[in-house]
Amino acid sequence: MSGFPELRLRRLRRTPALRSMFRETRIDVDDLIYPLFVVEGRQIKEEIASMPGVFRYSPDMLPAEVEEIAGLGIPAVILFGIPSDKDEQGSGAYHPEGVVQKAVKAIKGAVPDMVVVTDVCLCEYTSHGHCGVVVDGYVDNDKSLELLAQTAVSQAQAGADIVAPSDMMDGRVKAIRQALDENGFHLVPIMSYAAKYASALFEPFRYAAESTPGFGDRRSYQMDSPNWREALREVEQDIAEGADIVMVKPALPCLDVIRQVRDTFRHPLATYNVSGEFAMVKAAARNGWIDERRVVLEILMSIKRAGADVIITYHAKEAARWLAER
Ligand code: PBG
Ligand code: ZN
């Protein structure tokens, strides 16, 4: 018995119960991380035009928001700060009273069990909008490391549970690990954006975070899209430097890379379903061209099927509601 008509793969698809029983991949609310944008000020909750349903919050507005997130069963948030002042050195990123540091304290004070991840990067804080220090018009790798390490330490001091460097400088995981350990934060894990591509899909985020580079682009530090072997080298290097969790970003254009990383390494694997992926779905849904719920759950499922353990996604709150209804 080797084929049709004895073999019929449709047998296990006949009813909802059979399909559910033999489903190979499940998406769970525990897999989701919700991004939050934080601005200086009070009583601010402003919608981001490029990302419908996503808001910028002042720190005092975060407890209520995070209680809602926790109520939906979402275990973690990742914070991005938008400071009121930017400078050449991105000093708002590592100021003890910086906007993200304040946000971490506000969240941990209200919902201590919420896992708070902080994005470690300088682009939201630099006047030139690059992810590191600029010397003679070029982003200087080694000069950026110290500031990135300082940023991670100040976030840990504020109470961050996980630090997540997204700058793509070489050696930053090692520099951050060393600085965390020297300051007593041996137990703060690093989730490194290990394979982060220079993607056109980050555009809505840059509008949200006011982090568009003032000159040039990020191609001299973020990865070139056609490269997959290089992604494995990036992941290998970050693991060697002490990354606890590695990330591939963006998600949908990189499902092949997610699969390769999953098959090659044993580390927990995160992925970022980025702003442009979210905005495309929202725009089509608003036009009535797609069924948003089905599309979002299909996308999240495909990312899990590719091998990701956790997904950072702006769809997290809606997905949590849909998953609870099923
Ligand atoms: C900052 C950062 C970016 C994103 C996450 N961290 C933007 C960038 O690198 O330009 C993008 C996230 C998204 O598009 O949702 N380095
Ligand atoms: Zn950056």
Coordinates of C-alpha atoms and ligand atoms in Angstrom, one line a residue:
M1 CA 0.0 0.0 0.0
S2 CA 2.0 2.9 -1.2
G3 CA -0.3 5.5 -2.7
F4 CA -3.7 6.6 -3.9
P5 CA -6.4 5.4 -3.7
E6 CA -5.5 3.6 -0.4
L7 CA -3.6 6.7 0.8
R8 CA -5.8 9.8 1.3
L9 CA -4.2 12.6 3.2
R10 CA -7.6 14.3 3.3
R11 CA -8.8 11.8 5.9
L12 CA -7.2 13.7 8.8
R13 CA -8.6 17.0 7.5
R14 CA -12.3 15.9 7.5
T15 CA -13.6 17.6 10.7
P16 CA -12.5 20.5 12.9
A17 CA -11.7 18.0 15.7
L18 CA -9.5 15.9 13.5
R19 CA -7.7 19.0 12.2
S20 CA -7.1 20.3 15.7
M21 CA -5.9 17.0 16.9
F22 CA -3.2 16.6 14.3
R23 CA -2.1 20.2 14.2
E24 CA 1.7 20.3 14.2
T25 CA 2.2 23.9 15.5
R26 CA 0.4 25.9 18.1
I27 CA 0.6 29.6 18.8
D28 CA 0.2 30.5 22.4
V29 CA -0.2 33.9 24.1
D30 CA 2.9 33.0 26.1
D31 CA 4.9 33.3 22.9
L32 CA 4.1 37.0 22.5
I33 CA 6.0 40.2 23.4
Y34 CA 4.2 43.5 23.0
P35 CA 6.2 46.6 22.0
L36 CA 5.5 49.9 23.8
F37 CA 6.6 53.4 22.8
V38 CA 7.3 55.8 25.7
V39 CA 7.5 59.6 25.5
E40 CA 8.4 62.2 28.1
G41 CA 5.5 64.1 29.7
R42 CA 2.3 63.4 31.5
Q43 CA -1.1 62.1 30.6
I44 CA 0.0 61.4 27.0
K45 CA -1.5 58.6 25.0
E46 CA -1.3 59.5 21.3
E47 CA -1.9 57.2 18.4
I48 CA 0.9 56.6 15.9
A49 CA -0.4 57.5 12.4
S50 CA 1.7 54.9 10.6
M51 CA 0.6 52.1 13.1
P52 CA -3.2 52.2 13.7
G53 CA -4.1 51.1 17.3
V54 CA -0.5 51.6 18.5
F55 CA 0.2 54.5 20.9
R56 CA 3.0 56.5 22.4
Y57 CA 2.5 56.7 26.2
S58 CA 4.0 58.9 28.9
P59 CA 5.4 56.8 31.8
D60 CA 2.4 57.7 34.1
M61 CA 0.0 56.1 31.6
L62 CA 1.9 52.8 31.5
P63 CA 0.5 51.1 34.7
A64 CA -3.1 51.0 33.3
E65 CA -1.9 49.9 29.9
V66 CA 0.4 47.2 31.3
E67 CA -2.4 45.9 33.6
E68 CA -4.5 45.4 30.5
I69 CA -1.7 43.6 28.7
A70 CA -1.2 41.3 31.7
G71 CA -4.9 40.7 31.9
L72 CA -4.8 39.4 28.3
G73 CA -2.1 36.9 29.4
I74 CA 0.7 38.5 27.5
P75 CA 3.9 37.8 29.5
A76 CA 6.2 40.5 28.2
V77 CA 6.6 44.0 26.8
I78 CA 9.6 45.6 25.0
L79 CA 10.2 49.3 25.5
F80 CA 11.3 52.0 23.1
G81 CA 11.9 55.5 24.4
I82 CA 11.5 58.8 22.6
P83 CA 13.4 61.4 24.6
S84 CA 12.5 65.1 24.6
D85 CA 16.1 66.1 23.8
K86 CA 18.6 64.4 21.5
D87 CA 22.3 64.9 21.2
E88 CA 25.4 63.6 19.4
Q89 CA 26.1 61.0 22.0
G90 CA 22.5 59.8 22.6
S91 CA 22.9 60.6 26.3
G92 CA 19.1 60.1 26.9
A93 CA 19.6 56.4 26.4
Y94 CA 21.8 55.9 29.5
H95 CA 20.5 58.7 31.8
P96 CA 19.4 57.3 35.1
E97 CA 16.2 59.4 34.8
G98 CA 15.8 58.7 31.0
V99 CA 12.4 58.1 29.6
V100 CA 12.8 54.3 29.4
Q101 CA 14.3 54.1 32.9
K102 CA 11.3 55.9 34.2
A103 CA 9.0 53.6 32.2
V104 CA 10.6 50.5 33.5
K105 CA 10.1 51.7 37.1
A106 CA 6.5 52.6 36.5
I107 CA 5.7 49.2 35.0
K108 CA 7.6 47.1 37.6
G109 CA 5.9 49.2 40.3
A110 CA 2.4 48.4 39.0
V111 CA 2.8 44.9 37.5
P112 CA 6.0 43.3 39.0
D113 CA 5.5 40.0 37.2
M114 CA 5.5 41.6 33.7
V115 CA 8.7 40.7 31.9
V116 CA 10.2 44.0 30.8
V117 CA 12.5 43.9 27.9
T118 CA 14.4 47.1 27.0
D119 CA 15.7 47.9 23.5
V120 CA 19.4 48.9 23.7
C121 CA 20.2 51.3 20.9
L122 CA 21.2 54.9 20.4
C123 CA 19.2 55.9 17.3
E124 CA 16.1 57.2 19.2
Y125 CA 18.4 59.4 21.3
T126 CA 21.0 60.7 18.8
S127 CA 20.5 64.0 17.0
H128 CA 21.8 62.3 13.8
G129 CA 19.5 59.3 14.2
H130 CA 22.2 56.6 13.8
C131 CA 22.5 53.6 16.1
G132 CA 26.0 54.5 17.3
V133 CA 28.4 57.3 17.6
V134 CA 29.3 59.2 14.4
V135 CA 32.9 60.1 13.7
D136 CA 33.7 61.8 10.4
G137 CA 30.3 60.8 8.9
Y138 CA 30.7 57.1 9.7
V139 CA 29.2 55.1 12.6
D140 CA 32.2 54.2 14.8
N141 CA 31.8 50.7 16.1
D142 CA 34.2 50.6 19.0
K143 CA 33.3 54.1 20.3
S144 CA 29.6 53.0 20.4
L145 CA 30.2 50.0 22.5
E146 CA 30.8 51.8 25.7
L147 CA 27.7 53.8 25.4
L148 CA 25.6 50.8 24.5
A149 CA 27.0 49.0 27.6
Q150 CA 26.2 52.0 29.8
T151 CA 22.7 52.0 28.4
A152 CA 22.1 48.3 29.2
V153 CA 23.5 48.8 32.7
S154 CA 21.2 51.8 33.4
Q155 CA 18.2 49.9 32.2
A156 CA 19.1 46.9 34.4
Q157 CA 19.5 49.4 37.3
A158 CA 16.0 50.7 36.6
G159 CA 14.7 47.1 36.8
A160 CA 14.7 45.7 33.3
D161 CA 14.4 41.9 33.1
I162 CA 16.0 41.4 29.7
V163 CA 18.2 43.8 27.7
A164 CA 17.9 43.6 23.9
P165 CA 20.7 45.3 21.8
S166 CA 19.4 46.2 18.3
D167 CA 22.3 48.4 17.1
M168 CA 24.2 45.8 15.1
M169 CA 27.7 46.9 16.2
D170 CA 30.3 44.2 16.3
G171 CA 31.2 43.1 19.9
R172 CA 28.3 44.7 21.6
V173 CA 27.0 41.5 23.3
K174 CA 30.4 40.9 24.8
A175 CA 30.7 44.6 26.0
I176 CA 27.2 44.5 27.5
R177 CA 27.7 41.1 29.2
Q178 CA 30.9 42.4 30.8
A179 CA 29.4 45.6 31.9
L180 CA 26.3 43.9 33.4
D181 CA 28.4 41.4 35.3
E182 CA 30.7 44.1 36.6
N183 CA 27.7 45.9 38.0
G184 CA 26.2 42.8 39.6
F185 CA 23.6 42.0 37.0
H186 CA 24.8 38.4 36.3
L187 CA 21.2 37.3 36.0
V188 CA 20.0 39.8 33.4
P189 CA 19.8 38.0 30.1
I190 CA 20.7 39.4 26.7
M191 CA 18.4 39.0 23.8
S192 CA 20.5 40.1 20.9
Y193 CA 19.0 41.2 17.6
A194 CA 21.7 38.9 16.1
A195 CA 20.6 38.8 12.4
K196 CA 19.0 42.2 11.8
Y197 CA 18.6 43.1 8.2
A198 CA 18.6 46.7 6.7
S199 CA 14.9 46.4 5.8
A200 CA 12.4 48.8 4.3
L201 CA 9.8 47.4 6.6
F202 CA 11.1 49.4 9.6
E203 CA 9.8 52.7 8.2
P204 CA 6.6 53.0 10.3
F205 CA 8.7 52.4 13.4
R206 CA 11.1 55.2 12.6
Y207 CA 8.1 57.5 12.3
A208 CA 6.8 56.2 15.6
A209 CA 10.2 56.5 17.4
E210 CA 11.5 59.6 15.6
S211 CA 14.6 57.6 14.7
T212 CA 15.1 58.1 11.0
P213 CA 18.8 58.7 10.2
G214 CA 19.5 62.3 9.4
F215 CA 22.0 61.4 6.7
G216 CA 22.7 58.2 4.8
D217 CA 21.1 54.9 5.9
R218 CA 21.9 51.9 8.2
R219 CA 23.4 49.6 5.5
S220 CA 26.9 49.9 6.9
Y221 CA 25.8 48.1 10.1
Q222 CA 22.6 46.2 9.5
M223 CA 22.7 43.1 7.3
D224 CA 22.3 42.9 3.5
S225 CA 19.0 41.1 2.7
P226 CA 20.3 38.5 0.3
N227 CA 22.7 37.0 2.8
W228 CA 21.8 33.9 4.9
R229 CA 25.2 32.4 5.6
E230 CA 26.2 35.7 7.1
A231 CA 23.1 35.6 9.4
L232 CA 24.4 32.3 10.8
R233 CA 27.8 33.9 11.4
E234 CA 26.1 36.8 13.2
V235 CA 24.2 34.4 15.4
E236 CA 27.2 32.2 16.1
Q237 CA 29.2 35.3 17.1
D238 CA 26.5 36.6 19.4
I239 CA 26.2 33.2 21.1
A240 CA 30.0 33.1 21.5
E241 CA 29.8 36.6 23.1
G242 CA 27.2 35.4 25.6
A243 CA 23.8 36.1 24.1
D244 CA 21.0 34.2 25.9
I245 CA 18.4 34.6 23.3
V246 CA 19.0 35.4 19.6
M247 CA 16.7 37.2 17.3
V248 CA 16.1 37.3 13.5
K249 CA 14.5 40.5 12.2
P250 CA 12.3 41.2 10.3
A251 CA 10.2 38.1 10.4
L252 CA 8.2 37.4 7.2
P253 CA 10.9 38.2 4.7
C254 CA 13.3 36.0 6.8
L255 CA 11.3 32.8 7.5
D256 CA 14.1 30.9 5.8
V257 CA 16.7 32.4 8.1
I258 CA 14.6 31.6 11.1
R259 CA 14.4 28.0 10.0
Q260 CA 18.2 27.9 9.4
V261 CA 18.9 29.4 12.8
R262 CA 16.5 27.0 14.5
D263 CA 18.1 24.0 12.8
T264 CA 21.7 25.1 13.5
F265 CA 21.7 26.4 17.1
R266 CA 20.0 25.4 20.3
H267 CA 19.5 28.8 21.8
P268 CA 16.0 30.3 22.3
L269 CA 15.0 32.1 19.2
A270 CA 13.0 35.3 19.0
T271 CA 11.8 37.1 16.0
Y272 CA 10.4 40.6 15.3
N273 CA 7.2 40.9 13.3
V274 CA 8.1 44.5 12.5
S275 CA 6.2 47.7 12.0
G276 CA 6.0 47.5 8.2
E277 CA 4.6 44.0 8.4
F278 CA 2.0 45.2 10.8
A279 CA 1.1 48.3 8.8
M280 CA 0.5 46.3 5.6
V281 CA -2.0 44.1 7.4
K282 CA -3.7 47.0 9.0
A283 CA -4.0 48.9 5.7
A284 CA -5.5 46.0 3.8
A285 CA -7.8 45.2 6.7
R286 CA -9.1 48.8 6.9
N287 CA -9.9 48.6 3.2
G288 CA -11.9 45.5 3.7
W289 CA -9.5 43.5 1.5
I290 CA -8.5 40.8 4.0
D291 CA -10.0 39.2 7.1
E292 CA -7.6 40.7 9.7
R293 CA -8.1 38.0 12.3
R294 CA -7.4 35.1 10.0
V295 CA -4.4 36.8 8.3
V296 CA -2.8 37.8 11.7
L297 CA -3.2 34.3 13.1
E298 CA -1.9 32.7 9.9
I299 CA 1.2 35.0 9.9
L300 CA 2.0 34.3 13.6
M301 CA 1.5 30.6 12.9
S302 CA 3.9 30.7 9.9
I303 CA 6.5 32.4 12.1
K304 CA 6.2 29.7 14.7
R305 CA 6.2 27.0 12.1
A306 CA 9.5 28.4 10.7
G307 CA 11.0 27.8 14.2
A308 CA 10.7 30.9 16.3
D309 CA 10.0 30.5 20.1
V310 CA 8.8 34.0 20.8
I311 CA 7.4 36.7 18.6
I312 CA 7.6 40.5 19.2
T313 CA 4.5 41.8 17.5
Y314 CA 2.2 44.8 17.5
H315 CA -0.7 42.4 16.9
A316 CA -0.1 40.8 20.4
K317 CA -3.1 42.3 22.1
E318 CA -5.6 41.5 19.4
A319 CA -4.1 38.1 18.9
A320 CA -4.4 37.3 22.6
R321 CA -8.1 38.1 22.4
W322 CA -8.6 36.0 19.4
L323 CA -6.6 33.1 20.8
A324 CA -8.7 33.2 24.0
E325 CA -11.9 33.0 22.0
R326 CA -10.9 29.9 20.1
Ligands
PBG1 C1 16.3 50.5 16.6 C2 15.2 49.6 16.2 C3 14.4 49.6 15.0 C4 13.5 48.6 15.2 C5 13.7 48.1 16.4 N1 14.7 48.7 17.0 C6 14.5 50.5 13.9 C7 15.8 50.5 13.0 O1 16.7 49.7 13.2 O2 15.8 51.3 12.1 C8 12.4 48.3 14.1 C9 11.2 47.7 14.7 C10 10.0 47.8 13.8 O3 10.1 48.2 12.6 O4 8.9 47.5 14.2 N2 17.5 50.1 16.3
ZN2 ZN 19.0 51.8 16.4

